[in-house]
Coordinates of C-alpha atoms in Angstrom, one line a residue:
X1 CA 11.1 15.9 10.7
X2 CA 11.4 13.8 7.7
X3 CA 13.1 10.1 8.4
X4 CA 16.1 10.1 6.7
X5 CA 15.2 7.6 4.6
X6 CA 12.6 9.0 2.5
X7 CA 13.3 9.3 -1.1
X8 CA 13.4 12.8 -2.2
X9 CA 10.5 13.5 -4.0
X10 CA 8.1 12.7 -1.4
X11 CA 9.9 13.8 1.3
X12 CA 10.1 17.3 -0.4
X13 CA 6.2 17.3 -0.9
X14 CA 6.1 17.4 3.3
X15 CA 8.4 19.6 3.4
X16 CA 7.7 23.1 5.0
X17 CA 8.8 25.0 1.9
X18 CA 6.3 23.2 -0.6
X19 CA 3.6 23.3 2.2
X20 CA 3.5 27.0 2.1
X21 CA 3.7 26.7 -1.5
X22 CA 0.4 25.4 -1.7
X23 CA -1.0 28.1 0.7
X24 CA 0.1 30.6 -1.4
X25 CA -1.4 28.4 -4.4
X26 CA -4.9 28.6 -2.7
X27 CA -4.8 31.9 -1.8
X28 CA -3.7 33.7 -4.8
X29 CA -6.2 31.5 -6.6
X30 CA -9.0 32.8 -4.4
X31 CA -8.0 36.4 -5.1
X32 CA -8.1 35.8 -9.2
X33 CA -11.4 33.8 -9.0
X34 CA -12.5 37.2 -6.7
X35 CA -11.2 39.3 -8.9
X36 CA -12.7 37.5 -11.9
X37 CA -15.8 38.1 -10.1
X38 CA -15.1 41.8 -9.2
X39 CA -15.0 41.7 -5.8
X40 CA -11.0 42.1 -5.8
X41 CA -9.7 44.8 -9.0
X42 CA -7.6 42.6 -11.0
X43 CA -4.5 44.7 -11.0
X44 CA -4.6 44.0 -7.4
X45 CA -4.6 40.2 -8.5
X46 CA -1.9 40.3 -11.1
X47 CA 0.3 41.9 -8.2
X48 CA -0.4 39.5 -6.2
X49 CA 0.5 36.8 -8.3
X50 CA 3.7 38.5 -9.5
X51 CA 5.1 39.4 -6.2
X52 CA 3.8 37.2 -3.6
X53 CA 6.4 35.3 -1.6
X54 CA 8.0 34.1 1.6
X55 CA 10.5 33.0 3.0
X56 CA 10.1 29.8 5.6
X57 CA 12.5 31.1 8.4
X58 CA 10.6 34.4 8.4
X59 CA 7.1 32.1 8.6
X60 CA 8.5 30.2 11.8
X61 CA 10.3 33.9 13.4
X62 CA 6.7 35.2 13.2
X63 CA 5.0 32.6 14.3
X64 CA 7.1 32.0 17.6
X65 CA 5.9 35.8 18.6
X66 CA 2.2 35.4 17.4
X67 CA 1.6 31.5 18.1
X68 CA -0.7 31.1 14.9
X69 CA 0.7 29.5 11.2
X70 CA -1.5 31.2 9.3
X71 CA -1.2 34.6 10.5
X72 CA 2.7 34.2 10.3
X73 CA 2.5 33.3 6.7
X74 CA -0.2 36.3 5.7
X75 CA 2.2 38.6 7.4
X76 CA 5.5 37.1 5.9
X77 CA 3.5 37.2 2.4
X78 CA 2.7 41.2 3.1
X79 CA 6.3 41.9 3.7
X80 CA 7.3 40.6 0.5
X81 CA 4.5 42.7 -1.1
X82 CA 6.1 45.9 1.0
X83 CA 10.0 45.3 -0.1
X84 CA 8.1 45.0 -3.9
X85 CA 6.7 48.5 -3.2
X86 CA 3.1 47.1 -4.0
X87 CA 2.3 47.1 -0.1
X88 CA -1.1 48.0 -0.7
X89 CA -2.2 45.7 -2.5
X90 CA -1.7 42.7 0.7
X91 CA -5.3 44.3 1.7
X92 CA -6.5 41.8 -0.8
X93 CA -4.8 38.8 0.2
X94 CA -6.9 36.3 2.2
X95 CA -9.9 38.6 1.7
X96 CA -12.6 36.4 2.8
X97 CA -10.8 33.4 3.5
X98 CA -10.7 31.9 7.3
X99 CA -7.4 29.6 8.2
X100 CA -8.6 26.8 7.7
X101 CA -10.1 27.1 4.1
X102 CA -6.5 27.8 2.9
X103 CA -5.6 24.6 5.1
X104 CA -7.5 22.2 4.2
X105 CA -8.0 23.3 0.3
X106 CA -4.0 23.4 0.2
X107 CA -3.4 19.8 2.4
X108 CA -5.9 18.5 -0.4
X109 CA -3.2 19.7 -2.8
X110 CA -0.7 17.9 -0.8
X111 CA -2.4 14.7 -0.8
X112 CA -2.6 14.7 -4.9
X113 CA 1.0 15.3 -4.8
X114 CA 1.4 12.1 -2.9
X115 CA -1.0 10.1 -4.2
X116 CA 0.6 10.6 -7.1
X117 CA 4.0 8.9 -6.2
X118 CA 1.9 6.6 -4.6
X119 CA -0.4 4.8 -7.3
X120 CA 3.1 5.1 -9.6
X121 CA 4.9 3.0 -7.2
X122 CA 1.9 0.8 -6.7
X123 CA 1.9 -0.3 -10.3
X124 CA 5.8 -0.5 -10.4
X125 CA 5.1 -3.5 -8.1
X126 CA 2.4 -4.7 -10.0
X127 CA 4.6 -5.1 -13.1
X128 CA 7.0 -7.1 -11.1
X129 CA 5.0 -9.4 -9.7
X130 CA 3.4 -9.8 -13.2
X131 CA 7.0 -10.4 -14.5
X132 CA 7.4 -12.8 -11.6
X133 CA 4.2 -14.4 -11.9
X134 CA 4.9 -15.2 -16.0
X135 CA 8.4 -16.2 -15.0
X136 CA 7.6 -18.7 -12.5
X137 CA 4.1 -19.9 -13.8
X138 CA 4.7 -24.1 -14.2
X139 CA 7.3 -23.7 -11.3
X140 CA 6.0 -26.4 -8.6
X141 CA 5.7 -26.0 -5.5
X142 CA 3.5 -27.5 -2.0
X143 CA 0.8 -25.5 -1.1
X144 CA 0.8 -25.2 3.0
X145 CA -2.1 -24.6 4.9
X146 CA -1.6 -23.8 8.8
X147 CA 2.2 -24.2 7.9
X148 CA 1.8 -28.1 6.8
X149 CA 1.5 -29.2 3.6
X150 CA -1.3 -29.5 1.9
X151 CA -1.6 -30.0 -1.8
X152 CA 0.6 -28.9 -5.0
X153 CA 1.0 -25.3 -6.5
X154 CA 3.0 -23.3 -8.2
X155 CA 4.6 -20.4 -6.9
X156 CA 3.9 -18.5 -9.9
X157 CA 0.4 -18.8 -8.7
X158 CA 1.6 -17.4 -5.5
X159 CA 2.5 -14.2 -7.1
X160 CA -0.4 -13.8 -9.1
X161 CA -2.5 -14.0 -5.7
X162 CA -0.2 -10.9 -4.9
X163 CA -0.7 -9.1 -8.4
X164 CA -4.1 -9.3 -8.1
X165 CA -4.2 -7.8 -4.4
X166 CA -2.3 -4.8 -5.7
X167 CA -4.7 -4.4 -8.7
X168 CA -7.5 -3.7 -5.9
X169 CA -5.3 -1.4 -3.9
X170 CA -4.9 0.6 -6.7
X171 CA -8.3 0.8 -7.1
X172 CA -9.0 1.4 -3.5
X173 CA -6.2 4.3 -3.9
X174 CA -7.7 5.6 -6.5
X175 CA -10.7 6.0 -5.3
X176 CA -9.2 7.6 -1.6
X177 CA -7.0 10.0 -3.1
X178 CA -10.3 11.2 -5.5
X179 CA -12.0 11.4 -2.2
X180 CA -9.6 13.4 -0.6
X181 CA -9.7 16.1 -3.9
X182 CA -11.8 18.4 -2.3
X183 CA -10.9 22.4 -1.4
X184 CA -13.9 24.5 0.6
X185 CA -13.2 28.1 1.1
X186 CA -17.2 28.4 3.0
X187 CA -15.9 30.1 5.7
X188 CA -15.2 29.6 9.8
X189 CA -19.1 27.9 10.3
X190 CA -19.4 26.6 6.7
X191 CA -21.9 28.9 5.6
X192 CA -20.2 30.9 3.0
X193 CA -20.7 34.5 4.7
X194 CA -17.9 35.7 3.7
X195 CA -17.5 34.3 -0.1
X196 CA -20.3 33.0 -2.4
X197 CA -20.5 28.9 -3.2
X198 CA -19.6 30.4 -7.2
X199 CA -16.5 31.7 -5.9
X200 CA -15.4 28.3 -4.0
X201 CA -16.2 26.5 -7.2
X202 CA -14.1 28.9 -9.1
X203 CA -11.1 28.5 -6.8
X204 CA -11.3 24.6 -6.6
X205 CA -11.6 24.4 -10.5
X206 CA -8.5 26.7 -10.8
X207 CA -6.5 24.6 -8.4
X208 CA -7.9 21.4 -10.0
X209 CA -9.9 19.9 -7.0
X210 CA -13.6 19.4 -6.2
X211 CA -15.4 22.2 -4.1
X212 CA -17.1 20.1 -0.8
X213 CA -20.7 20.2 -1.4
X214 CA -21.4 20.8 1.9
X215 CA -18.5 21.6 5.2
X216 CA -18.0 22.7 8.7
X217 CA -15.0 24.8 9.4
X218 CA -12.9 21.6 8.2
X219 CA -13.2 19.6 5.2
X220 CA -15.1 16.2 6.9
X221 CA -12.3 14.0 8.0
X222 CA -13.9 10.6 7.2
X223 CA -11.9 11.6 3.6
X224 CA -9.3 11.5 5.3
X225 CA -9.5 8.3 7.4
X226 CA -10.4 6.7 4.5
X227 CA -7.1 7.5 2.8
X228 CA -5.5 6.5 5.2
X229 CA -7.0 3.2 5.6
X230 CA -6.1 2.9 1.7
X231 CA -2.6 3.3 2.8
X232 CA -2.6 0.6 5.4
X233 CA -4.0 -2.1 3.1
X234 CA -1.9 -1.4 0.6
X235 CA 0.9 -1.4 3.1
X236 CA -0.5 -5.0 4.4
X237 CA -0.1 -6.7 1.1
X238 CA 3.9 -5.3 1.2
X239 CA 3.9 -6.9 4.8
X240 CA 1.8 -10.0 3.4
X241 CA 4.8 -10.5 0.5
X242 CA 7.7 -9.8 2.9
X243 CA 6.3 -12.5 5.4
X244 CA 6.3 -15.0 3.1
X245 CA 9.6 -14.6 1.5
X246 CA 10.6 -14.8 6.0
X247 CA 8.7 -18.2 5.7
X248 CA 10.7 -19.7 2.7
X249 CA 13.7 -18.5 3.3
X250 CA 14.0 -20.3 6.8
X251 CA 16.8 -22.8 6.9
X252 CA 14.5 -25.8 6.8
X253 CA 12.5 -24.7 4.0
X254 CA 14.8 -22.5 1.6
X255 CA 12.6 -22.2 -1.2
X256 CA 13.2 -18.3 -1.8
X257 CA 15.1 -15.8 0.2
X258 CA 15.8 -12.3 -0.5
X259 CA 18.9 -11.5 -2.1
X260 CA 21.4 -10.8 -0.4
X261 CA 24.7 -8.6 -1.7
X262 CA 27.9 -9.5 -2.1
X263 CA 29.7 -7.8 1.4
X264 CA 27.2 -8.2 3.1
X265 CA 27.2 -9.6 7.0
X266 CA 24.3 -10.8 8.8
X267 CA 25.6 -11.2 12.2
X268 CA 28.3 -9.9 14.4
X269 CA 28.7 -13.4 16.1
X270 CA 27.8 -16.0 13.1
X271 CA 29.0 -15.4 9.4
X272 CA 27.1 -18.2 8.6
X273 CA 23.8 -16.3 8.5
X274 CA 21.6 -14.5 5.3
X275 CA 18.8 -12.8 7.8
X276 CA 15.9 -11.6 5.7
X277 CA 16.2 -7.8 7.1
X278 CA 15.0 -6.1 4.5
X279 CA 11.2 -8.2 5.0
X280 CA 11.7 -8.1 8.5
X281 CA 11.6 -4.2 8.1
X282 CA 8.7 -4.3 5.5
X283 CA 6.3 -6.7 8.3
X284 CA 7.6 -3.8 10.7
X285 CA 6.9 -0.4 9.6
X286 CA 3.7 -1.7 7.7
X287 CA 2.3 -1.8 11.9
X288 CA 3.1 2.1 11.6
X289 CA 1.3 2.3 8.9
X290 CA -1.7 0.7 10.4
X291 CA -1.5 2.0 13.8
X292 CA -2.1 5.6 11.9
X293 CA -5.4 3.8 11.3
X294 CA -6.8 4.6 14.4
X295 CA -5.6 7.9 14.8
X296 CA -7.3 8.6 11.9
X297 CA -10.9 7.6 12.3
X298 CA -10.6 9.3 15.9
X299 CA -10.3 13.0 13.7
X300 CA -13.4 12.1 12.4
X301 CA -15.3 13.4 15.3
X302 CA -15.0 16.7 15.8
X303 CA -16.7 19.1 18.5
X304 CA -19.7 21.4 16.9
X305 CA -18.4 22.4 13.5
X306 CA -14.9 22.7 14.5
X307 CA -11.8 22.0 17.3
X308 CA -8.3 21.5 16.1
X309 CA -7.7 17.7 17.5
X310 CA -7.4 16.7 14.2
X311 CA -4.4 19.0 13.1
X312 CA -1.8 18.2 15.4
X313 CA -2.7 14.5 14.7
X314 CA -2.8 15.0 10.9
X315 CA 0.5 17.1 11.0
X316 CA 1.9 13.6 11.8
X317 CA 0.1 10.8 10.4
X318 CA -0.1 12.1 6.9
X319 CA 3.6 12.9 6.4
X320 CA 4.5 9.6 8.1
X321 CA 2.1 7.3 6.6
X322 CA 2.7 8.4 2.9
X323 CA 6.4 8.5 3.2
X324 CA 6.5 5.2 5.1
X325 CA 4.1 3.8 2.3
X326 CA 6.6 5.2 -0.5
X327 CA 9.3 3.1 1.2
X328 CA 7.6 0.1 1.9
X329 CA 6.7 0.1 -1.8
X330 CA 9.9 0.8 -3.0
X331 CA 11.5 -2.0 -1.0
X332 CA 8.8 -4.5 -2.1
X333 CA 9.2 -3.8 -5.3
X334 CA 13.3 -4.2 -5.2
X335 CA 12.6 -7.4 -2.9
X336 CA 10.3 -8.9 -5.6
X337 CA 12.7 -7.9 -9.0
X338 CA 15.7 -9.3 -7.3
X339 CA 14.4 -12.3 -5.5
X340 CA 16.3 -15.7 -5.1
X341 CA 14.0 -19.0 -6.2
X342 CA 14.7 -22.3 -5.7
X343 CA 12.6 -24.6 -7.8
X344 CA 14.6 -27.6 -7.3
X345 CA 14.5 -27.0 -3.2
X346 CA 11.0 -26.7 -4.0
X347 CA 10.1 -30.3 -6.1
X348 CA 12.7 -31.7 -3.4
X349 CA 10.0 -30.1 -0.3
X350 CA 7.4 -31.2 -2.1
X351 CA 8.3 -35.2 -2.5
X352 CA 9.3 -34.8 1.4
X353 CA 6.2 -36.9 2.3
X354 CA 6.4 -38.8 -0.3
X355 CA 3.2 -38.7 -1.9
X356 CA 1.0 -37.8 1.3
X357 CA -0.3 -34.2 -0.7
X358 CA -2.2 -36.2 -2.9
X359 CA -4.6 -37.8 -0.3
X360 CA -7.6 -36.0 -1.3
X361 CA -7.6 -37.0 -4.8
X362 CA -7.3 -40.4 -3.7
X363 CA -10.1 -40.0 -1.6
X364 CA -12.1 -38.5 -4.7
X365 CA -10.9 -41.5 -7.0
X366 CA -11.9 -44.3 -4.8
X367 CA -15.6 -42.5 -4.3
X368 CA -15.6 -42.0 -7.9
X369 CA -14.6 -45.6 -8.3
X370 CA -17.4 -47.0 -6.1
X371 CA -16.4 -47.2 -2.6
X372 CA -18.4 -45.0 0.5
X373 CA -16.7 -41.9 1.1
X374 CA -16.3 -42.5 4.9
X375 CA -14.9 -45.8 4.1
X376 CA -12.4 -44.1 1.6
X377 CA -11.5 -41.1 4.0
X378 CA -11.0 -44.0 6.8
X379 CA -8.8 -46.1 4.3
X380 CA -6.5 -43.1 3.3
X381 CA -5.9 -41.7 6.6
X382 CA -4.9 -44.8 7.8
X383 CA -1.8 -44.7 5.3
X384 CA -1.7 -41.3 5.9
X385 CA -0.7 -41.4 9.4
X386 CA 1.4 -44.4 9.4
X387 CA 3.4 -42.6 6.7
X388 CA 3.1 -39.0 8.8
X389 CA 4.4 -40.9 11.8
X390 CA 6.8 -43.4 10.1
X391 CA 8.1 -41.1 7.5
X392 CA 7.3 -43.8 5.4
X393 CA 6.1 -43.8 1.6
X394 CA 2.6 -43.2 1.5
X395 CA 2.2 -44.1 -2.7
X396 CA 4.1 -47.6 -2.1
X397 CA 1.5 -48.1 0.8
X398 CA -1.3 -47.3 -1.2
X399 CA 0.0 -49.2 -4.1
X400 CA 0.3 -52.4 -2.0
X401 CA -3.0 -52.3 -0.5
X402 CA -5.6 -55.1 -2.0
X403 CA -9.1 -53.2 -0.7
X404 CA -7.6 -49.6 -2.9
X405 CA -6.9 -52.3 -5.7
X406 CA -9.7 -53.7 -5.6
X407 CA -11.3 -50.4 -7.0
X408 CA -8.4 -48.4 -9.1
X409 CA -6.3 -49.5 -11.4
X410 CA -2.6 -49.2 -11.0
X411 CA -3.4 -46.6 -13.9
X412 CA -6.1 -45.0 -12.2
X413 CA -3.4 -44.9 -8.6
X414 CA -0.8 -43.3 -11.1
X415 CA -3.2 -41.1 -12.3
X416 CA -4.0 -39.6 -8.6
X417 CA -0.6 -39.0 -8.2
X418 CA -0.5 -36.8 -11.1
X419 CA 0.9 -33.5 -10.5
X420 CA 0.4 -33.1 -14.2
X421 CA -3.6 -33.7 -13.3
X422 CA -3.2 -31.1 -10.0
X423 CA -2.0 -28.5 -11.6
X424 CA -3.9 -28.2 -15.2
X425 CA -6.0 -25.2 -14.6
X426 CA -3.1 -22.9 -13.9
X427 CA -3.3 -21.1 -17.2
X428 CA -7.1 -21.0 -17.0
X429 CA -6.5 -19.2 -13.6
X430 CA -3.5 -17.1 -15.5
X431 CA -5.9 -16.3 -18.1
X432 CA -8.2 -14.8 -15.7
X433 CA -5.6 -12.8 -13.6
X434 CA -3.7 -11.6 -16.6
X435 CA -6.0 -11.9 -20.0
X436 CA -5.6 -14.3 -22.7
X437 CA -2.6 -13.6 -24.1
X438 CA -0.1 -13.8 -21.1
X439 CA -1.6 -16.7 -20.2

């Protein structure tokens, strides 16, 4: 069943209909590359390819009687061949082919078709967090570490972090759904008694995919855990996003929040609230995602050269986990492009503890200017938690004291309160992210 949700053209790739499409795809391929060979006559081929056909209710009516896909769709198939009056010729489709080469070659077809959407989405959301990242470059902000602050960035910088992370998922996808381009058509043991290793290379390069240099039964499902894996992490970095917007947009920190459309209600019982759903959705399903994980790798062990443990598994976890991954990346994306930012909530969160994020250049200045560094580091925390504790201002404190005086300047103190002095590599590290000429 495909979750209502699912944007069309994915969902129809899972779709029964296009699934038995792509059996069809494989097998007629086989019989032209067989017939290109002349082990099937060619006339037999172009019938084939002509007339071929089924119909999906017919598929599922079979198989209820005879309990077996495959044979349900090679029988539909040879009833469309018998109302074309070319009933003959079905003696020639899957000639030589056991289930699960037309399985596996045609879920490898499937797979393309997703992976497809998939890396196209993927750099949709690149490109807005680029735009973002431009857009919001010199736009300060404190840094937190374990949730306190820390030390002064920008949140541009905060989005390149994110660009950057897609860049390698798209590699990493890349590189899965490649892995997963592979068709075999070697027979029920792998050994190709049926149809030579020539003729599988002929019918992969006809359909566009690799022939498996070596196979079981079953194309070797560690391709397969691998995509899936692929999925999850690039999944994790939509979860990663969407948990950060949930951070800032929390009541006492309101530095971004996820737009929110006019109409809208976020409660039943308080119209006061603006709930971030739509991350709180993201951080959600991205746990499907990664739960599929698991299921995964356990396919990759299989009993002798073959069971079927895997398909059941796979008839779920590859439909779910690409359409789920097509969402999340969809709703990043929008969550991203339409995002609300608050720079001046920002500069105000950042001069909260008035000065306190600028501690450890302090501590470099006085080392630089002479003094021990455990001496320093004593010094400073000192102020720092009488200022933590007090709420009081930490740069007046630090100003006023006669042993920091004693080694900076009141210009040299200035200077380590310089956001201006924090925050001067950011085009350097935009230059690396983006190239020269963004930055």
């Amino acid at each position: 069943m495909i979750p209502r949700y699912t944007r069309p053209e994915m969902g129809r790739i899972w779709s029964d209909r296009n699934k038995f499409q792509q059996w069809l795809e494989v097998e007629l391929a086989a019989s032209e590359a067989l017939a290109q060979l002349g082990v099937v006559p060619a006339e037999a081929a172009r019938l084939l390819r002509e007339h071929a056909g089924f119909e999906v209710e017919r598929i599922h009516e079979i198989e209820n009687t005879v309990k077996h896909d495959v044979i349900a769709f090679t029988t539909a198939v040879a009833e469309t061949m018998q109302a074309s009056g070319h009933g003959e010729v079905s003696r020639w489709f899957h000639y030589g082919l056991t289930s699960n080469d037309v399985v596996d070659t045609a879920q490898a077809l499937l797979l393309q078709q997703a992976s497809a959407i998939l890396l196209g989405d993927l750099m949709q959301l690149r490109e807005a967090l680029k735009r973002r990242a431009l857009e919001f470059r010199h736009t300060v902000q404190i840094g937190r570490t374990h949730g306190v602050h820390a030390e002064p960035i920008t949140f541009g910088l905060k989005l390149a972090i994110w660009y950057e992370e897609a860049g390698r998922n798209l590699t990493r996808l890349g590189a899965a759904a490649e892995e997963v381009r592979v068709g075999k058509t070697s027979g029920a043991v792998g050994t190709f008694g049926h149809i030579d290793p020539e003729t599988e290379e002929l019918i992969c390069e006809k359909l566009n995919l690799k022939p498996a240099a070596v196979a079981s039964q079953v194309i070797q499902r560690d391709r397969h855990a691998h995509f899936v894996a692929a999925l999850a992490l690039t999944t994790a970095l939509c979860e990663k996003i969407a948990l950060e917007v949930r951070h800032l947009q929390r009541t006492e920190v309101r530095e971004a929040e996820e737009y929110f459309a006019r109409g809208q209600k976020g409660s039943s019982a308080m119209p006061h609230k603006r709930n971030p759903v739509t991350c709180e959705q993201i951080c959600g399903l991205a746990r499907v995602v990664r739960s599929n994980v698991m299921a995964a790798f356990e396919n990759v062990a299989l009993w002798h050269e073959r069971d079927i443990s895997h398909s059941s598994v796979e008839r779920v976890i590859l439909p779910d986990s690409t359409i789920l991954t097509d969402y999340l990346l969809e709703k990043t994306t929008k969550l991203v492009n339409q995002l609300l930012v608050y720079p001046e909530r920002m500069r105000r969160n950042l001069d909260l503890t008035r000065g306190l994020v600028f501690s450890g250049q302090l501590l470099l200045d006085l080392a630089a200017g002479g003094m021990q560094r455990e001496q320093a580091y004593r010094l400073v925390q000192s102020h720092a938690m009488r200022a933590w504790e007090d709420e009081g201002d930490f740069r007046a404190a630090i100003e006023g004291d006669a042993e920091i005086r004693a080694v900076l300047s009141a210009e040299k103190i200035a200077e380590a309160f310089s956001l201006e002095r924090q925050l001067r590599n950011v085009n350097k590290i935009f230059a690396r992210v983006f190239g020269t000429a963004a930055a």
